[in-house]
Amino acid sequence: PKDVAVSNTALVVDVSASMQAKSGQSTRFEKALSYAKDNLKGDVSIILAQSIPAILLERGGRSQAFDILKSMGAKETTSNIGDAMVLASDILKGDGRIVVLSDFAYTEGADPLVSKRLLTAKGYDVSLVDFSGKAENVGITDLLLGRFESKAFIKNFNGKEKIVTL
């Protein structure tokens, strides 16, 4: 018997704003891409875990996946990790493994842990690779837009004061 998990890999890549946080010398996103490039096995599918999950590559080759990963960047978007995981399972159709690269600060959709349990119960090999860690991060957490007045809610995730230009 052969291990089909090695022949088909679906990478779910979190491209949300929180992945832009600097962690050491690089961002969380850069670390996730580096990990992804080292784990391209068999036919590769790439799914973006953004507000509306999107498929960038469906069962492509290693070099094609590598080129796509090189051109990717994090976006100013929320994350929908759980739904992206389910989309990955739809592509694999029961044949392969799902690797999720994220800081798991999901803001929309299903809880990633619930999605993992569901997919594991269906026979998928699901790996959650966490890139959260300590990072310098300040971000807009909410916007209330009105006709005459707008409010931006900004959160400092650092342990010290920081000046931010809006």
Tab-separated table of N, CA and C in Angstrom:
chain	number	residue	atom	x	y	z
A	1	PRO	N	0.825	-1.209	0.000
A	1	PRO	CA	0.000	0.000	0.000
A	1	PRO	C	0.860	1.260	0.000
A	2	LYS	N	0.393	2.277	-0.658
A	2	LYS	CA	1.155	3.517	-0.673
A	2	LYS	C	0.434	4.578	0.138
A	3	ASP	N	1.203	5.539	0.609
A	3	ASP	CA	0.656	6.615	1.443
A	3	ASP	C	0.189	7.741	0.535
A	4	VAL	N	-1.137	7.880	0.321
A	4	VAL	CA	-1.661	8.916	-0.559
A	4	VAL	C	-1.471	10.305	0.031
A	5	ALA	N	-1.267	10.392	1.344
A	5	ALA	CA	-1.058	11.697	1.964
A	5	ALA	C	0.203	12.347	1.430
A	6	VAL	N	1.172	11.544	1.001
A	6	VAL	CA	2.413	12.087	0.470
A	6	VAL	C	2.226	12.517	-0.980
A	7	SER	N	1.285	11.901	-1.680
A	7	SER	CA	1.130	12.226	-3.093
A	7	SER	C	0.212	13.421	-3.357
A	8	ASN	N	-0.546	13.856	-2.369
A	8	ASN	CA	-1.437	15.002	-2.539
A	8	ASN	C	-1.403	15.863	-1.281
A	9	THR	N	-1.019	17.116	-1.464
A	9	THR	CA	-0.937	18.041	-0.334
A	9	THR	C	-1.757	19.279	-0.636
A	10	ALA	N	-2.607	19.654	0.305
A	10	ALA	CA	-3.345	20.917	0.199
A	10	ALA	C	-2.785	21.852	1.264
A	11	LEU	N	-2.186	22.951	0.824
A	11	LEU	CA	-1.664	23.956	1.744
A	11	LEU	C	-2.720	25.028	1.948
A	12	VAL	N	-3.118	25.225	3.187
A	12	VAL	CA	-4.037	26.305	3.533
A	12	VAL	C	-3.176	27.393	4.157
A	13	VAL	N	-3.040	28.518	3.451
A	13	VAL	CA	-2.134	29.581	3.873
A	13	VAL	C	-2.939	30.796	4.342
A	14	ASP	N	-2.721	31.172	5.582
A	14	ASP	CA	-3.367	32.350	6.170
A	14	ASP	C	-2.680	33.594	5.605
A	15	VAL	N	-3.418	34.421	4.882
A	15	VAL	CA	-2.860	35.646	4.299
A	15	VAL	C	-3.459	36.889	4.961
A	16	SER	N	-4.009	36.713	6.175
A	16	SER	CA	-4.683	37.818	6.858
A	16	SER	C	-3.692	38.849	7.388
A	17	ALA	N	-4.220	39.978	7.800
A	17	ALA	CA	-3.410	41.088	8.290
A	17	ALA	C	-2.527	40.706	9.476
A	18	SER	N	-3.010	39.834	10.345
A	18	SER	CA	-2.225	39.461	11.523
A	18	SER	C	-0.961	38.689	11.160
A	19	MET	N	-0.920	38.109	9.966
A	19	MET	CA	0.270	37.383	9.525
A	19	MET	C	1.393	38.337	9.104
A	20	GLN	N	1.102	39.633	9.021
A	20	GLN	CA	2.121	40.627	8.684
A	20	GLN	C	2.938	41.045	9.898
A	21	ALA	N	2.540	40.590	11.087
A	21	ALA	CA	3.247	40.965	12.313
A	21	ALA	C	4.686	40.467	12.262
A	22	LYS	N	5.605	41.328	12.670
A	22	LYS	CA	7.026	40.990	12.681
A	22	LYS	C	7.325	40.100	13.880
A	23	SER	N	7.984	38.985	13.604
A	23	SER	CA	8.378	38.048	14.644
A	23	SER	C	9.860	37.759	14.446
A	24	GLY	N	10.704	38.440	15.207
A	24	GLY	CA	12.150	38.333	14.991
A	24	GLY	C	12.560	39.140	13.775
A	25	GLN	N	13.309	38.517	12.879
A	25	GLN	CA	13.803	39.212	11.688
A	25	GLN	C	12.824	39.176	10.514
A	26	SER	N	11.786	38.350	10.610
A	26	SER	CA	10.841	38.246	9.507
A	26	SER	C	9.411	38.263	10.047
A	27	THR	N	8.468	38.290	9.126
A	27	THR	CA	7.063	38.293	9.531
A	27	THR	C	6.574	36.853	9.697
A	28	ARG	N	5.425	36.722	10.327
A	28	ARG	CA	4.807	35.403	10.471
A	28	ARG	C	4.560	34.790	9.093
A	29	PHE	N	4.129	35.625	8.168
A	29	PHE	CA	3.819	35.160	6.819
A	29	PHE	C	5.067	34.633	6.120
A	30	GLU	N	6.178	35.351	6.243
A	30	GLU	CA	7.430	34.904	5.624
A	30	GLU	C	7.876	33.558	6.191
A	31	LYS	N	7.700	33.380	7.497
A	31	LYS	CA	8.046	32.100	8.120
A	31	LYS	C	7.140	30.980	7.605
A	32	ALA	N	5.856	31.290	7.437
A	32	ALA	CA	4.911	30.298	6.926
A	32	ALA	C	5.268	29.896	5.490
A	33	LEU	N	5.639	30.868	4.658
A	33	LEU	CA	6.007	30.560	3.273
A	33	LEU	C	7.268	29.709	3.216
A	34	SER	N	8.226	30.014	4.065
A	34	SER	CA	9.458	29.231	4.119
A	34	SER	C	9.144	27.773	4.475
A	35	TYR	N	8.283	27.589	5.450
A	35	TYR	CA	7.856	26.245	5.848
A	35	TYR	C	7.153	25.548	4.677
A	36	ALA	N	6.272	26.282	3.999
A	36	ALA	CA	5.511	25.709	2.884
A	36	ALA	C	6.442	25.238	1.770
A	37	LYS	N	7.435	26.054	1.428
A	37	LYS	CA	8.357	25.704	0.344
A	37	LYS	C	9.130	24.431	0.649
A	38	ASP	N	9.379	24.173	1.920
A	38	ASP	CA	10.104	22.966	2.323
A	38	ASP	C	9.204	21.743	2.443
A	39	ASN	N	7.898	21.922	2.286
A	39	ASN	CA	6.956	20.816	2.480
A	39	ASN	C	6.033	20.603	1.280
A	40	LEU	N	6.572	20.800	0.091
A	40	LEU	CA	5.791	20.571	-1.119
A	40	LEU	C	5.996	19.122	-1.548
A	41	LYS	N	4.973	18.304	-1.362
A	41	LYS	CA	5.069	16.884	-1.696
A	41	LYS	C	3.919	16.485	-2.610
A	42	GLY	N	4.275	15.821	-3.696
A	42	GLY	CA	3.266	15.324	-4.623
A	42	GLY	C	2.533	16.444	-5.329
A	43	ASP	N	1.295	16.169	-5.701
A	43	ASP	CA	0.450	17.202	-6.298
A	43	ASP	C	0.085	18.182	-5.193
A	44	VAL	N	0.205	19.477	-5.482
A	44	VAL	CA	-0.004	20.504	-4.464
A	44	VAL	C	-1.178	21.396	-4.841
A	45	SER	N	-2.024	21.650	-3.846
A	45	SER	CA	-3.097	22.632	-3.988
A	45	SER	C	-2.821	23.729	-2.967
A	46	ILE	N	-3.094	24.980	-3.351
A	46	ILE	CA	-2.874	26.115	-2.445
A	46	ILE	C	-4.184	26.858	-2.276
A	47	ILE	N	-4.613	26.977	-1.022
A	47	ILE	CA	-5.860	27.662	-0.687
A	47	ILE	C	-5.532	28.827	0.230
A	48	LEU	N	-6.062	30.008	-0.070
A	48	LEU	CA	-5.858	31.182	0.774
A	48	LEU	C	-6.940	31.234	1.836
A	49	ALA	N	-6.511	31.364	3.094
A	49	ALA	CA	-7.459	31.502	4.208
A	49	ALA	C	-7.654	32.997	4.446
A	50	GLN	N	-8.525	33.587	3.664
A	50	GLN	CA	-8.863	35.007	3.787
A	50	GLN	C	-10.360	35.105	4.017
A	51	SER	N	-10.911	36.322	4.024
A	51	SER	CA	-12.330	36.468	4.359
A	51	SER	C	-13.209	35.535	3.536
A	52	ILE	N	-12.940	35.425	2.253
A	52	ILE	CA	-13.593	34.425	1.403
A	52	ILE	C	-12.464	33.556	0.859
A	53	PRO	N	-12.360	32.305	1.330
A	53	PRO	CA	-11.256	31.442	0.894
A	53	PRO	C	-11.191	31.334	-0.628
A	54	ALA	N	-9.960	31.278	-1.145
A	54	ALA	CA	-9.760	31.224	-2.591
A	54	ALA	C	-8.731	30.154	-2.938
A	55	ILE	N	-8.934	29.515	-4.077
A	55	ILE	CA	-8.008	28.495	-4.562
A	55	ILE	C	-7.030	29.161	-5.524
A	56	LEU	N	-5.728	29.063	-5.222
A	56	LEU	CA	-4.709	29.590	-6.129
A	56	LEU	C	-4.176	28.508	-7.056
A	57	LEU	N	-4.153	27.279	-6.561
A	57	LEU	CA	-3.620	26.177	-7.356
A	57	LEU	C	-4.370	24.905	-6.975
A	58	GLU	N	-4.781	24.153	-7.988
A	58	GLU	CA	-5.472	22.898	-7.723
A	58	GLU	C	-4.692	21.753	-8.348
A	59	ARG	N	-4.102	20.913	-7.466
A	59	ARG	CA	-3.338	19.729	-7.864
A	59	ARG	C	-2.282	20.041	-8.916
A	60	GLY	N	-1.456	21.034	-8.627
A	60	GLY	CA	-0.369	21.396	-9.520
A	60	GLY	C	0.933	20.731	-9.112
A	61	GLY	N	1.954	20.970	-9.903
A	61	GLY	CA	3.266	20.402	-9.618
A	61	GLY	C	4.030	21.217	-8.589
A	62	ARG	N	5.132	20.643	-8.123
A	62	ARG	CA	5.965	21.270	-7.096
A	62	ARG	C	6.530	22.616	-7.569
A	63	SER	N	7.066	22.664	-8.800
A	63	SER	CA	7.665	23.917	-9.291
A	63	SER	C	6.604	24.990	-9.498
A	64	GLN	N	5.433	24.597	-9.943
A	64	GLN	CA	4.326	25.549	-10.117
A	64	GLN	C	3.903	26.110	-8.757
A	65	ALA	N	3.810	25.251	-7.758
A	65	ALA	CA	3.450	25.683	-6.405
A	65	ALA	C	4.522	26.604	-5.833
A	66	PHE	N	5.780	26.262	-6.069
A	66	PHE	CA	6.891	27.075	-5.575
A	66	PHE	C	6.819	28.485	-6.165
A	67	ASP	N	6.564	28.596	-7.465
A	67	ASP	CA	6.459	29.907	-8.128
A	67	ASP	C	5.309	30.730	-7.554
A	68	ILE	N	4.181	30.078	-7.291
A	68	ILE	CA	3.031	30.785	-6.716
A	68	ILE	C	3.361	31.278	-5.313
A	69	LEU	N	3.986	30.429	-4.503
A	69	LEU	CA	4.353	30.825	-3.134
A	69	LEU	C	5.316	32.012	-3.142
A	70	LYS	N	6.241	32.038	-4.092
A	70	LYS	CA	7.199	33.157	-4.184
A	70	LYS	C	6.501	34.481	-4.469
A	71	SER	N	5.393	34.429	-5.182
A	71	SER	CA	4.708	35.662	-5.585
A	71	SER	C	3.634	36.112	-4.598
A	72	MET	N	3.372	35.312	-3.559
A	72	MET	CA	2.291	35.627	-2.619
A	72	MET	C	2.707	36.666	-1.588
A	73	GLY	N	1.712	37.340	-1.042
A	73	GLY	CA	1.929	38.282	0.052
A	73	GLY	C	0.714	38.309	0.969
A	74	ALA	N	0.953	38.700	2.212
A	74	ALA	CA	-0.164	38.854	3.152
A	74	ALA	C	-0.990	40.068	2.734
A	75	LYS	N	-2.258	40.079	3.103
A	75	LYS	CA	-3.189	41.134	2.686
A	75	LYS	C	-3.828	41.791	3.899
A	76	GLU	N	-4.487	42.872	3.674
A	76	GLU	CA	-5.261	43.549	4.721
A	76	GLU	C	-6.654	42.929	4.719
A	77	THR	N	-6.739	41.704	5.193
A	77	THR	CA	-8.002	40.990	5.194
A	77	THR	C	-8.166	40.227	6.507
A	78	THR	N	-9.371	39.788	6.753
A	78	THR	CA	-9.631	38.927	7.909
A	78	THR	C	-9.297	37.496	7.504
A	79	SER	N	-9.377	36.575	8.468
A	79	SER	CA	-9.070	35.184	8.150
A	79	SER	C	-10.295	34.296	8.340
A	80	ASN	N	-10.386	33.315	7.471
A	80	ASN	CA	-11.463	32.337	7.518
A	80	ASN	C	-10.812	30.961	7.349
A	81	ILE	N	-10.125	30.528	8.374
A	81	ILE	CA	-9.292	29.331	8.313
A	81	ILE	C	-10.125	28.058	8.214
A	82	GLY	N	-11.151	27.943	9.049
A	82	GLY	CA	-11.979	26.737	9.063
A	82	GLY	C	-12.620	26.446	7.721
A	83	ASP	N	-13.184	27.455	7.088
A	83	ASP	CA	-13.833	27.258	5.790
A	83	ASP	C	-12.801	26.933	4.709
A	84	ALA	N	-11.599	27.519	4.814
A	84	ALA	CA	-10.527	27.215	3.858
A	84	ALA	C	-10.103	25.754	3.984
A	85	MET	N	-10.109	25.222	5.200
A	85	MET	CA	-9.769	23.819	5.423
A	85	MET	C	-10.803	22.903	4.762
A	86	VAL	N	-12.067	23.252	4.878
A	86	VAL	CA	-13.132	22.452	4.257
A	86	VAL	C	-13.008	22.521	2.730
A	87	LEU	N	-12.650	23.691	2.202
A	87	LEU	CA	-12.434	23.840	0.763
A	87	LEU	C	-11.279	22.942	0.315
A	88	ALA	N	-10.229	22.862	1.126
A	88	ALA	CA	-9.098	21.981	0.814
A	88	ALA	C	-9.545	20.528	0.728
A	89	SER	N	-10.421	20.118	1.638
A	89	SER	CA	-10.914	18.732	1.612
A	89	SER	C	-11.755	18.470	0.359
A	90	ASP	N	-12.470	19.483	-0.101
A	90	ASP	CA	-13.256	19.334	-1.330
A	90	ASP	C	-12.343	19.098	-2.532
A	91	ILE	N	-11.188	19.746	-2.545
A	91	ILE	CA	-10.230	19.570	-3.649
A	91	ILE	C	-9.620	18.174	-3.595
A	92	LEU	N	-9.240	17.737	-2.395
A	92	LEU	CA	-8.571	16.444	-2.244
A	92	LEU	C	-9.506	15.261	-2.452
A	93	LYS	N	-10.779	15.448	-2.161
A	93	LYS	CA	-11.784	14.383	-2.319
A	93	LYS	C	-11.358	13.099	-1.604
A	94	GLY	N	-10.903	13.244	-0.357
A	94	GLY	CA	-10.549	12.083	0.454
A	94	GLY	C	-9.173	11.512	0.185
A	95	ASP	N	-8.388	12.167	-0.647
A	95	ASP	CA	-7.118	11.607	-1.097
A	95	ASP	C	-5.957	12.571	-0.833
A	96	GLY	N	-5.431	12.609	0.393
A	96	GLY	CA	-4.277	13.457	0.655
A	96	GLY	C	-4.258	14.054	2.043
A	97	ARG	N	-3.333	14.987	2.252
A	97	ARG	CA	-3.163	15.633	3.550
A	97	ARG	C	-3.394	17.130	3.427
A	98	ILE	N	-3.798	17.726	4.543
A	98	ILE	CA	-4.046	19.167	4.608
A	98	ILE	C	-3.071	19.762	5.609
A	99	VAL	N	-2.310	20.766	5.160
A	99	VAL	CA	-1.356	21.455	6.022
A	99	VAL	C	-1.816	22.902	6.143
A	100	VAL	N	-2.121	23.330	7.380
A	100	VAL	CA	-2.625	24.681	7.631
A	100	VAL	C	-1.510	25.522	8.235
A	101	LEU	N	-1.174	26.628	7.571
A	101	LEU	CA	-0.105	27.524	8.005
A	101	LEU	C	-0.729	28.841	8.440
A	102	SER	N	-0.716	29.111	9.755
A	102	SER	CA	-1.462	30.255	10.269
A	102	SER	C	-0.981	30.655	11.654
A	103	ASP	N	-1.432	31.845	12.087
A	103	ASP	CA	-1.239	32.241	13.488
A	103	ASP	C	-2.515	31.927	14.284
A	104	PHE	N	-3.515	31.425	13.605
A	104	PHE	CA	-4.792	30.977	14.164
A	104	PHE	C	-5.555	32.077	14.904
A	105	ALA	N	-5.381	33.309	14.447
A	105	ALA	CA	-6.192	34.420	14.940
A	105	ALA	C	-7.354	34.573	13.948
A	106	TYR	N	-8.233	33.564	13.929
A	106	TYR	CA	-9.315	33.574	12.936
A	106	TYR	C	-10.412	34.555	13.350
A	107	THR	N	-11.014	35.177	12.360
A	107	THR	CA	-12.034	36.188	12.627
A	107	THR	C	-13.379	35.851	12.000
A	108	GLU	N	-13.383	34.886	11.093
A	108	GLU	CA	-14.630	34.526	10.421
A	108	GLU	C	-14.697	33.016	10.241
A	109	GLY	N	-15.892	32.522	9.967
A	109	GLY	CA	-16.066	31.123	9.628
A	109	GLY	C	-15.950	30.180	10.810
A	110	ALA	N	-15.798	28.921	10.478
A	110	ALA	CA	-15.744	27.855	11.479
A	110	ALA	C	-14.442	27.895	12.271
A	111	ASP	N	-14.514	27.428	13.501
A	111	ASP	CA	-13.335	27.311	14.359
A	111	ASP	C	-12.391	26.285	13.710
A	112	PRO	N	-11.110	26.630	13.523
A	112	PRO	CA	-10.169	25.700	12.893
A	112	PRO	C	-10.044	24.362	13.630
A	113	LEU	N	-10.144	24.355	14.952
A	113	LEU	CA	-10.046	23.094	15.691
A	113	LEU	C	-11.249	22.191	15.435
A	114	VAL	N	-12.412	22.799	15.307
A	114	VAL	CA	-13.620	22.035	14.980
A	114	VAL	C	-13.493	21.466	13.569
A	115	SER	N	-12.997	22.287	12.646
A	115	SER	CA	-12.796	21.824	11.268
A	115	SER	C	-11.787	20.684	11.227
A	116	LYS	N	-10.723	20.800	12.010
A	116	LYS	CA	-9.721	19.722	12.045
A	116	LYS	C	-10.345	18.418	12.537
A	117	ARG	N	-11.123	18.492	13.605
A	117	ARG	CA	-11.767	17.275	14.138
A	117	ARG	C	-12.693	16.642	13.098
A	118	LEU	N	-13.458	17.481	12.421
A	118	LEU	CA	-14.380	17.003	11.390
A	118	LEU	C	-13.617	16.316	10.260
A	119	LEU	N	-12.549	16.950	9.784
A	119	LEU	CA	-11.787	16.400	8.661
A	119	LEU	C	-10.998	15.155	9.064
A	120	THR	N	-10.478	15.144	10.282
A	120	THR	CA	-9.767	13.969	10.779
A	120	THR	C	-10.724	12.784	10.883
A	121	ALA	N	-11.944	13.045	11.326
A	121	ALA	CA	-12.957	11.989	11.417
A	121	ALA	C	-13.303	11.428	10.039
A	122	LYS	N	-13.144	12.257	9.007
A	122	LYS	CA	-13.413	11.807	7.632
A	122	LYS	C	-12.195	11.121	7.011
A	123	GLY	N	-11.090	11.021	7.787
A	123	GLY	CA	-9.920	10.296	7.307
A	123	GLY	C	-8.784	11.134	6.774
A	124	TYR	N	-8.894	12.450	6.853
A	124	TYR	CA	-7.815	13.317	6.368
A	124	TYR	C	-6.703	13.422	7.398
A	125	ASP	N	-5.479	13.540	6.911
A	125	ASP	CA	-4.324	13.831	7.756
A	125	ASP	C	-4.218	15.358	7.785
A	126	VAL	N	-4.522	15.979	8.920
A	126	VAL	CA	-4.536	17.438	9.024
A	126	VAL	C	-3.448	17.892	9.998
A	127	SER	N	-2.573	18.780	9.518
A	127	SER	CA	-1.517	19.350	10.355
A	127	SER	C	-1.764	20.841	10.519
A	128	LEU	N	-1.804	21.297	11.764
A	128	LEU	CA	-1.945	22.723	12.054
A	128	LEU	C	-0.571	23.234	12.475
A	129	VAL	N	0.020	24.113	11.669
A	129	VAL	CA	1.349	24.651	11.957
A	129	VAL	C	1.166	26.099	12.419
A	130	ASP	N	1.479	26.336	13.678
A	130	ASP	CA	1.202	27.622	14.334
A	130	ASP	C	2.400	28.568	14.243
A	131	PHE	N	2.159	29.742	13.675
A	131	PHE	CA	3.193	30.771	13.550
A	131	PHE	C	2.881	31.988	14.412
A	132	SER	N	2.075	31.822	15.456
A	132	SER	CA	1.674	32.971	16.272
A	132	SER	C	2.867	33.562	17.012
A	133	GLY	N	3.279	32.990	18.091
A	133	GLY	CA	4.439	33.484	18.831
A	133	GLY	C	4.370	34.957	19.181
A	134	LYS	N	5.404	35.425	19.838
A	134	LYS	CA	5.486	36.831	20.226
A	134	LYS	C	5.865	37.655	19.005
A	135	ALA	N	5.139	38.733	18.791
A	135	ALA	CA	5.398	39.589	17.630
A	135	ALA	C	5.024	41.025	17.949
A	136	GLU	N	5.631	41.936	17.198
A	136	GLU	CA	5.255	43.349	17.316
A	136	GLU	C	4.110	43.586	16.354
A	137	ASN	N	2.990	44.032	16.907
A	137	ASN	CA	1.821	44.166	16.063
A	137	ASN	C	0.890	45.240	16.607
A	138	VAL	N	0.493	46.148	15.750
A	138	VAL	CA	-0.527	47.145	16.032
A	138	VAL	C	-1.474	47.101	14.842
A	139	GLY	N	-2.763	47.017	15.112
A	139	GLY	CA	-3.670	46.919	13.983
A	139	GLY	C	-5.032	47.514	14.246
A	140	ILE	N	-5.735	47.783	13.156
A	140	ILE	CA	-7.109	48.270	13.224
A	140	ILE	C	-7.990	47.041	13.446
A	141	THR	N	-8.741	47.041	14.532
A	141	THR	CA	-9.574	45.887	14.859
A	141	THR	C	-11.031	46.073	14.446
A	142	ASP	N	-11.442	47.323	14.221
A	142	ASP	CA	-12.817	47.573	13.801
A	142	ASP	C	-12.917	48.965	13.206
A	143	LEU	N	-13.865	49.149	12.320
A	143	LEU	CA	-14.160	50.456	11.730
A	143	LEU	C	-15.664	50.679	11.765
A	144	LEU	N	-16.071	51.836	12.239
A	144	LEU	CA	-17.473	52.236	12.176
A	144	LEU	C	-17.534	53.434	11.242
A	145	LEU	N	-18.090	53.230	10.074
A	145	LEU	CA	-18.123	54.273	9.069
A	145	LEU	C	-19.501	54.913	9.031
A	146	GLY	N	-19.516	56.222	9.183
A	146	GLY	CA	-20.766	56.962	9.140
A	146	GLY	C	-20.705	58.028	8.069
A	147	ARG	N	-21.812	58.680	7.885
A	147	ARG	CA	-21.872	59.704	6.845
A	147	ARG	C	-21.033	60.913	7.220
A	148	PHE	N	-21.077	61.330	8.495
A	148	PHE	CA	-20.357	62.522	8.917
A	148	PHE	C	-19.208	62.223	9.868
A	149	GLU	N	-19.182	61.013	10.395
A	149	GLU	CA	-18.142	60.687	11.362
A	149	GLU	C	-17.786	59.206	11.234
A	150	SER	N	-16.521	58.907	11.346
A	150	SER	CA	-16.055	57.517	11.324
A	150	SER	C	-15.160	57.283	12.525
A	151	LYS	N	-15.157	56.055	13.008
A	151	LYS	CA	-14.316	55.700	14.147
A	151	LYS	C	-13.477	54.494	13.775
A	152	ALA	N	-12.196	54.560	14.111
A	152	ALA	CA	-11.289	53.433	13.919
A	152	ALA	C	-10.861	52.943	15.292
A	153	PHE	N	-10.947	51.645	15.496
A	153	PHE	CA	-10.518	51.045	16.754
A	153	PHE	C	-9.173	50.378	16.510
A	154	ILE	N	-8.182	50.824	17.251
A	154	ILE	CA	-6.811	50.363	17.059
A	154	ILE	C	-6.348	49.659	18.324
A	155	LYS	N	-5.709	48.511	18.133
A	155	LYS	CA	-5.216	47.769	19.290
A	155	LYS	C	-3.701	47.610	19.176
A	156	ASN	N	-3.032	47.889	20.287
A	156	ASN	CA	-1.598	47.679	20.388
A	156	ASN	C	-1.388	46.319	21.055
A	157	PHE	N	-0.860	45.355	20.307
A	157	PHE	CA	-0.643	44.010	20.826
A	157	PHE	C	0.728	43.885	21.491
A	158	ASN	N	1.479	44.990	21.534
A	158	ASN	CA	2.813	44.993	22.134
A	158	ASN	C	2.724	45.226	23.635
A	159	GLY	N	3.807	44.970	24.311
A	159	GLY	CA	3.865	45.197	25.750
A	159	GLY	C	4.284	46.612	26.096
A	160	LYS	N	4.571	47.432	25.086
A	160	LYS	CA	5.002	48.806	25.342
A	160	LYS	C	4.272	49.774	24.412
A	161	GLU	N	4.336	51.042	24.788
A	161	GLU	CA	3.679	52.088	24.019
A	161	GLU	C	4.270	52.202	22.628
A	162	LYS	N	3.427	52.557	21.653
A	162	LYS	CA	3.900	52.686	20.275
A	162	LYS	C	3.158	53.826	19.595
A	163	ILE	N	3.859	54.628	18.832
A	163	ILE	CA	3.245	55.709	18.070
A	163	ILE	C	2.880	55.160	16.696
A	164	VAL	N	1.616	55.408	16.304
A	164	VAL	CA	1.110	54.895	15.045
A	164	VAL	C	0.575	56.063	14.229
A	165	THR	N	0.940	56.125	12.975
A	165	THR	CA	0.438	57.167	12.073
A	165	THR	C	-0.718	56.604	11.262
A	166	LEU	N	-1.842	57.292	11.276
A	166	LEU	CA	-2.998	56.850	10.481
A	166	LEU	C	-3.198	57.781	9.298
